[in-house]
mmCIF file of C-alpha atoms in Angstrom:
data_model
loop_
_atom_site.group_PDB
_atom_site.id
_atom_site.type_symbol
_atom_site.label_atom_id
_atom_site.label_comp_id
_atom_site.label_asym_id
_atom_site.label_seq_id
_atom_site.Cartn_x
_atom_site.Cartn_y
_atom_site.Cartn_z
ATOM 1 C CA GLY G 19 -0.140 0.185 -0.149
ATOM 2 C CA ALA G 20 0.509 3.898 -0.064
ATOM 3 C CA VAL G 21 1.856 3.842 -3.558
ATOM 4 C CA VAL G 22 1.746 7.819 -4.875
ATOM 5 C CA SER G 23 2.157 7.986 -8.877
ATOM 6 C CA GLN G 24 3.073 11.066 -11.265
ATOM 7 C CA HIS G 25 2.241 11.790 -14.701
ATOM 8 C CA PRO G 26 4.186 12.152 -16.685
ATOM 9 C CA SER G 27 7.552 10.812 -15.503
ATOM 10 C CA TRP G 28 9.688 12.860 -18.401
ATOM 11 C CA VAL G 29 8.437 15.991 -20.172
ATOM 12 C CA ILE G 30 9.719 18.367 -22.757
ATOM 13 C CA CYS G 31 8.536 21.508 -23.726
ATOM 14 C CA LYS G 32 9.363 24.964 -25.712
ATOM 15 C CA SER G 33 10.202 28.068 -24.054
ATOM 16 C CA GLY G 34 6.940 30.061 -22.727
ATOM 17 C CA THR G 35 4.606 26.795 -23.315
ATOM 18 C CA SER G 36 2.833 25.322 -19.453
ATOM 19 C CA VAL G 37 2.861 22.022 -18.341
ATOM 20 C CA LYS G 38 1.229 20.486 -16.231
ATOM 21 C CA ILE G 39 2.035 16.973 -13.384
ATOM 22 C CA GLU G 40 -0.026 15.221 -11.892
ATOM 23 C CA CYS G 41 0.037 13.352 -8.627
ATOM 24 C CA ARG G 42 -1.970 10.307 -7.664
ATOM 25 C CA SER G 43 -1.925 8.690 -4.080
ATOM 26 C CA LEU G 44 -3.100 4.945 -5.681
ATOM 27 C CA ASP G 45 -4.328 3.357 -2.613
ATOM 28 C CA PHE G 46 -5.396 6.030 -0.090
ATOM 29 C CA GLN G 47 -6.727 9.274 0.626
ATOM 30 C CA ALA G 48 -4.365 11.990 1.066
ATOM 31 C CA THR G 49 -5.523 15.167 2.894
ATOM 32 C CA THR G 50 -1.958 16.795 2.270
ATOM 33 C CA MET G 51 0.624 16.703 -0.592
ATOM 34 C CA PHE G 52 3.739 18.625 -1.089
ATOM 35 C CA TRP G 53 5.454 19.774 -4.233
ATOM 36 C CA TYR G 54 9.456 19.336 -4.248
ATOM 37 C CA ARG G 55 12.259 20.420 -7.132
ATOM 38 C CA GLN G 56 15.179 18.767 -6.934
ATOM 39 C CA PHE G 57 18.169 20.579 -8.783
ATOM 40 C CA PRO G 58 21.389 18.290 -9.684
ATOM 41 C CA LYS G 59 23.255 17.044 -6.725
ATOM 42 C CA GLN G 60 20.883 19.446 -4.114
ATOM 43 C CA SER G 61 18.429 18.669 -2.024
ATOM 44 C CA LEU G 62 15.187 18.409 -2.004
ATOM 45 C CA MET G 63 13.122 21.725 -1.893
ATOM 46 C CA LEU G 64 10.314 22.666 -0.898
ATOM 47 C CA MET G 65 7.979 24.579 -3.166
ATOM 48 C CA ALA G 66 4.388 24.489 -1.367
ATOM 49 C CA THR G 67 2.342 22.089 0.280
ATOM 50 C CA SER G 68 -1.397 21.592 -0.888
ATOM 51 C CA ASN G 69 -4.696 20.572 0.884
ATOM 52 C CA GLU G 70 -7.741 19.502 -0.811
ATOM 53 C CA GLY G 71 -10.254 21.616 -1.355
ATOM 54 C CA SER G 72 -8.320 24.894 -0.088
ATOM 55 C CA LYS G 73 -5.157 27.284 -1.955
ATOM 56 C CA ALA G 74 -2.379 25.865 -1.884
ATOM 57 C CA THR G 75 0.835 27.436 0.739
ATOM 58 C CA TYR G 76 3.620 28.315 -1.121
ATOM 59 C CA GLU G 77 6.772 28.471 0.846
ATOM 60 C CA GLN G 78 9.425 31.673 0.390
ATOM 61 C CA GLY G 79 10.547 33.057 -3.233
ATOM 62 C CA VAL G 80 8.238 30.513 -5.058
ATOM 63 C CA GLU G 81 6.090 31.792 -7.178
ATOM 64 C CA LYS G 82 2.788 31.272 -6.973
ATOM 65 C CA ASP G 83 1.558 32.565 -10.315
ATOM 66 C CA LYS G 84 4.025 30.340 -12.254
ATOM 67 C CA PHE G 85 3.647 27.147 -10.519
ATOM 68 C CA LEU G 86 0.311 26.675 -9.940
ATOM 69 C CA ILE G 87 -1.402 24.216 -7.434
ATOM 70 C CA ASN G 88 -4.783 22.318 -7.432
ATOM 71 C CA HIS G 89 -5.738 19.726 -5.099
ATOM 72 C CA ALA G 90 -8.816 19.262 -6.532
ATOM 73 C CA SER G 91 -9.587 15.298 -4.441
ATOM 74 C CA LEU G 92 -7.939 13.530 -1.824
ATOM 75 C CA THR G 93 -6.229 11.259 -4.743
ATOM 76 C CA LEU G 94 -5.007 14.320 -6.816
ATOM 77 C CA SER G 95 -2.865 17.380 -6.911
ATOM 78 C CA THR G 96 -1.555 19.112 -10.250
ATOM 79 C CA LEU G 97 1.394 21.185 -10.270
ATOM 80 C CA THR G 98 1.166 23.596 -13.598
ATOM 81 C CA VAL G 99 4.518 25.334 -14.707
ATOM 82 C CA THR G 100 3.229 28.402 -16.606
ATOM 83 C CA SER G 101 5.297 30.053 -19.091
ATOM 84 C CA ALA G 102 7.850 27.727 -18.759
ATOM 85 C CA HIS G 103 11.452 28.873 -19.091
ATOM 86 C CA PRO G 104 15.057 26.771 -19.795
ATOM 87 C CA GLU G 105 16.092 27.892 -15.948
ATOM 88 C CA ASP G 106 12.465 26.112 -14.357
ATOM 89 C CA SER G 107 13.821 22.553 -16.184
ATOM 90 C CA SER G 108 14.801 20.367 -12.656
ATOM 91 C CA PHE G 109 13.009 17.118 -11.339
ATOM 92 C CA TYR G 110 9.749 17.650 -9.718
ATOM 93 C CA ILE G 111 8.724 15.189 -7.211
ATOM 94 C CA CYS G 112 5.262 14.932 -5.477
ATOM 95 C CA SER G 113 4.507 13.567 -1.722
ATOM 96 C CA ALA G 114 1.350 12.578 -0.268
ATOM 97 C CA THR G 115 0.658 12.455 3.668
ATOM 98 C CA ARG G 116 -1.585 9.030 4.653
ATOM 99 C CA ALA G 117 -1.039 10.035 8.348
ATOM 100 C CA LEU G 118 0.527 12.489 10.525
ATOM 101 C CA TYR G 119 4.245 11.546 9.715
ATOM 102 C CA GLU G 120 3.363 9.733 6.783
ATOM 103 C CA GLN G 121 4.885 10.480 3.837
ATOM 104 C CA TYR G 122 4.829 8.633 0.825
ATOM 105 C CA PHE G 123 6.820 10.453 -2.068
ATOM 106 C CA GLY G 124 5.851 9.624 -6.059
ATOM 107 C CA PRO G 125 8.929 9.034 -8.543
ATOM 108 C CA GLY G 126 9.357 12.128 -9.998
ATOM 109 C CA THR G 127 9.625 14.310 -13.255
ATOM 110 C CA ARG G 128 12.027 15.379 -15.119
ATOM 111 C CA LEU G 129 11.232 18.271 -17.145
ATOM 112 C CA THR G 130 13.580 20.097 -19.730
ATOM 113 C CA VAL G 131 12.262 23.275 -21.333
ATOM 114 C CA THR G 132 13.894 23.981 -24.580
ATOM 115 C CA ASP R 1 19.244 28.971 6.198
ATOM 116 C CA GLN R 2 19.558 25.229 6.265
ATOM 117 C CA GLN R 3 17.750 24.189 9.080
ATOM 118 C CA VAL R 4 19.080 20.360 7.871
ATOM 119 C CA LYS R 5 22.045 19.659 7.420
ATOM 120 C CA GLN R 6 24.321 16.881 6.041
ATOM 121 C CA ASN R 7 27.828 17.746 5.760
ATOM 122 C CA SER R 8 29.232 14.963 3.812
ATOM 123 C CA PRO R 9 28.518 15.278 0.468
ATOM 124 C CA SER R 10 29.589 11.821 -0.351
ATOM 125 C CA LEU R 11 30.592 8.511 1.753
ATOM 126 C CA SER R 12 32.498 4.712 0.488
ATOM 127 C CA VAL R 13 32.152 1.826 2.290
ATOM 128 C CA GLN R 14 33.526 -1.129 1.599
ATOM 129 C CA GLU R 15 30.777 -4.593 1.281
ATOM 130 C CA GLY R 16 30.093 -6.023 4.882
ATOM 131 C CA ARG R 17 31.137 -2.738 7.154
ATOM 132 C CA ILE R 18 29.309 -0.188 8.988
ATOM 133 C CA SER R 19 28.061 2.499 6.978
ATOM 134 C CA ILE R 20 27.385 6.043 9.378
ATOM 135 C CA LEU R 21 25.781 9.138 7.573
ATOM 136 C CA ASN R 22 25.747 12.177 9.878
ATOM 137 C CA CYS R 23 23.063 14.667 9.759
ATOM 138 C CA ASP R 24 22.188 18.237 11.933
ATOM 139 C CA TYR R 25 19.681 20.475 12.335
ATOM 140 C CA THR R 26 19.333 23.862 13.640
ATOM 141 C CA ASN R 27 16.041 23.648 14.875
ATOM 142 C CA SER R 28 14.906 22.774 18.392
ATOM 143 C CA MET R 29 10.822 22.521 17.049
ATOM 144 C CA PHE R 30 11.757 19.154 15.477
ATOM 145 C CA ASP R 31 10.411 16.342 16.863
ATOM 146 C CA TYR R 32 10.789 13.718 14.086
ATOM 147 C CA PHE R 33 13.586 12.558 11.996
ATOM 148 C CA LEU R 34 13.271 9.921 9.104
ATOM 149 C CA TRP R 35 16.097 9.155 6.826
ATOM 150 C CA TYR R 36 15.179 8.470 3.178
ATOM 151 C CA LYS R 37 17.437 6.750 -0.089
ATOM 152 C CA LYS R 38 16.894 7.926 -3.051
ATOM 153 C CA TYR R 39 18.067 6.646 -6.375
ATOM 154 C CA PRO R 40 18.994 9.114 -9.239
ATOM 155 C CA ALA R 41 15.362 9.859 -11.147
ATOM 156 C CA GLU R 42 13.716 8.569 -8.778
ATOM 157 C CA GLY R 43 11.340 9.708 -5.859
ATOM 158 C CA PRO R 44 12.632 9.322 -2.477
ATOM 159 C CA THR R 45 11.756 5.909 -0.294
ATOM 160 C CA PHE R 46 11.464 6.085 3.409
ATOM 161 C CA LEU R 47 13.900 3.716 5.671
ATOM 162 C CA ILE R 48 13.598 5.129 8.579
ATOM 163 C CA SER R 49 12.378 7.182 11.643
ATOM 164 C CA ILE R 50 12.324 8.347 15.313
ATOM 165 C CA SER R 51 11.152 10.341 17.602
ATOM 166 C CA SER R 52 12.484 12.693 19.279
ATOM 167 C CA ILE R 53 10.977 10.746 22.639
ATOM 168 C CA LYS R 54 13.727 8.077 21.794
ATOM 169 C CA ASP R 55 17.180 7.757 21.395
ATOM 170 C CA LYS R 56 17.928 4.860 19.367
ATOM 171 C CA ASN R 57 15.609 3.400 16.350
ATOM 172 C CA GLU R 58 16.452 -0.155 15.142
ATOM 173 C CA ASP R 59 15.103 -1.619 11.768
ATOM 174 C CA GLY R 60 16.947 -4.601 10.404
ATOM 175 C CA ARG R 61 20.411 -3.803 9.458
ATOM 176 C CA PHE R 62 19.524 -0.045 9.855
ATOM 177 C CA THR R 63 19.660 1.848 12.973
ATOM 178 C CA VAL R 64 18.925 5.644 13.847
ATOM 179 C CA PHE R 65 20.353 7.572 16.598
ATOM 180 C CA LEU R 66 19.141 10.569 17.790
ATOM 181 C CA ASN R 67 21.226 12.831 19.964
ATOM 182 C CA LYS R 68 18.466 15.794 20.965
ATOM 183 C CA SER R 69 21.570 17.699 23.350
ATOM 184 C CA ALA R 70 23.384 17.813 19.650
ATOM 185 C CA LYS R 71 20.548 18.705 17.551
ATOM 186 C CA HIS R 72 22.264 15.380 15.705
ATOM 187 C CA LEU R 73 21.215 11.795 14.253
ATOM 188 C CA SER R 74 23.021 9.677 12.279
ATOM 189 C CA LEU R 75 22.007 6.513 10.548
ATOM 190 C CA HIS R 76 23.737 3.320 10.731
ATOM 191 C CA ILE R 77 23.892 0.748 8.296
ATOM 192 C CA VAL R 78 25.093 -3.036 8.705
ATOM 193 C CA PRO R 79 26.542 -4.962 6.893
ATOM 194 C CA SER R 80 26.748 -2.136 4.040
ATOM 195 C CA GLN R 81 25.602 -4.112 0.884
ATOM 196 C CA PRO R 82 26.041 -2.925 -2.711
ATOM 197 C CA GLY R 83 22.825 -2.405 -3.368
ATOM 198 C CA ASP R 84 22.646 0.137 -0.167
ATOM 199 C CA SER R 85 25.097 2.774 -2.579
ATOM 200 C CA ALA R 86 22.208 6.265 -3.008
ATOM 201 C CA VAL R 87 21.607 9.066 -1.949
ATOM 202 C CA TYR R 88 20.465 9.325 1.719
ATOM 203 C CA PHE R 89 18.602 12.134 2.822
ATOM 204 C CA CYS R 90 17.463 12.899 6.787
ATOM 205 C CA ALA R 91 14.140 15.008 6.773
ATOM 206 C CA ALA R 92 13.195 16.903 10.044
ATOM 207 C CA SER R 93 9.811 18.067 11.028
ATOM 208 C CA ALA R 94 8.069 19.886 13.543
ATOM 209 C CA SER R 95 5.227 18.913 15.915
ATOM 210 C CA GLY R 96 1.843 18.077 14.360
ATOM 211 C CA THR R 97 2.804 19.376 11.043
ATOM 212 C CA TYR R 98 2.973 17.457 8.479
ATOM 213 C CA LYS R 99 5.517 19.596 6.386
ATOM 214 C CA TYR R 100 9.853 17.985 6.274
ATOM 215 C CA ILE R 101 12.622 20.057 5.713
ATOM 216 C CA PHE R 102 15.536 17.847 4.131
ATOM 217 C CA GLY R 103 19.523 17.880 4.474
ATOM 218 C CA THR R 104 21.112 17.952 1.681
ATOM 219 C CA GLY R 105 22.079 14.120 1.200
ATOM 220 C CA THR R 106 24.824 11.977 1.191
ATOM 221 C CA ARG R 107 25.764 9.940 -1.289
ATOM 222 C CA LEU R 108 26.349 6.364 -0.346
ATOM 223 C CA LYS R 109 28.578 4.317 -2.943
ATOM 224 C CA VAL R 110 28.923 0.948 -0.939
ATOM 225 C CA LEU R 111 32.376 -0.959 -2.313
ATOM 226 C CA ALA R 112 32.024 -4.547 -3.636
#
């Protein structure tokens, strides 16, 4: 149990376009999901906390208008990178909480903006 | 301000020996700690956790030690196996929150 999926696993897009990444908890309901970004050889950087049915809480320095997060149901959160630029190229990882202190990660999405 | 630090970016250990990965934190509000293992281009997978009410937690080959006064925790892997080669992240959380702060990671290489 406790499987989290992400789709797509890998995406290439042109500069100026938008890309949507989905995060799903497959076998449990997640009231809270998190979105992380990882640069090469660096730590996971928390971008935002997503709660079902409410607005996401963004970490300092993360542009909420650029990284749109929607948590439409207890099993689905989406991250949309709007007007993507090459510097947005990164590895994006989501996680879902089943209970306090139980956080499960998705496999990640590699975004390349050309 | 890096609240969770892993000062060793990499570590090499011979197969069968003990691997010790260290993690330091600065926020005294943190009371729950986890270790994750991560392979390239994959999401982290949970290894072991410890609450601040304990100073040790063991699960098979993995043991986590917590020294609250020093704000330090360590992960011991014994015996180390080549399949343990990965990047290990420690993460910390404050009471009542779901939010974790991750360390910078340590790349472990277990040599056969």
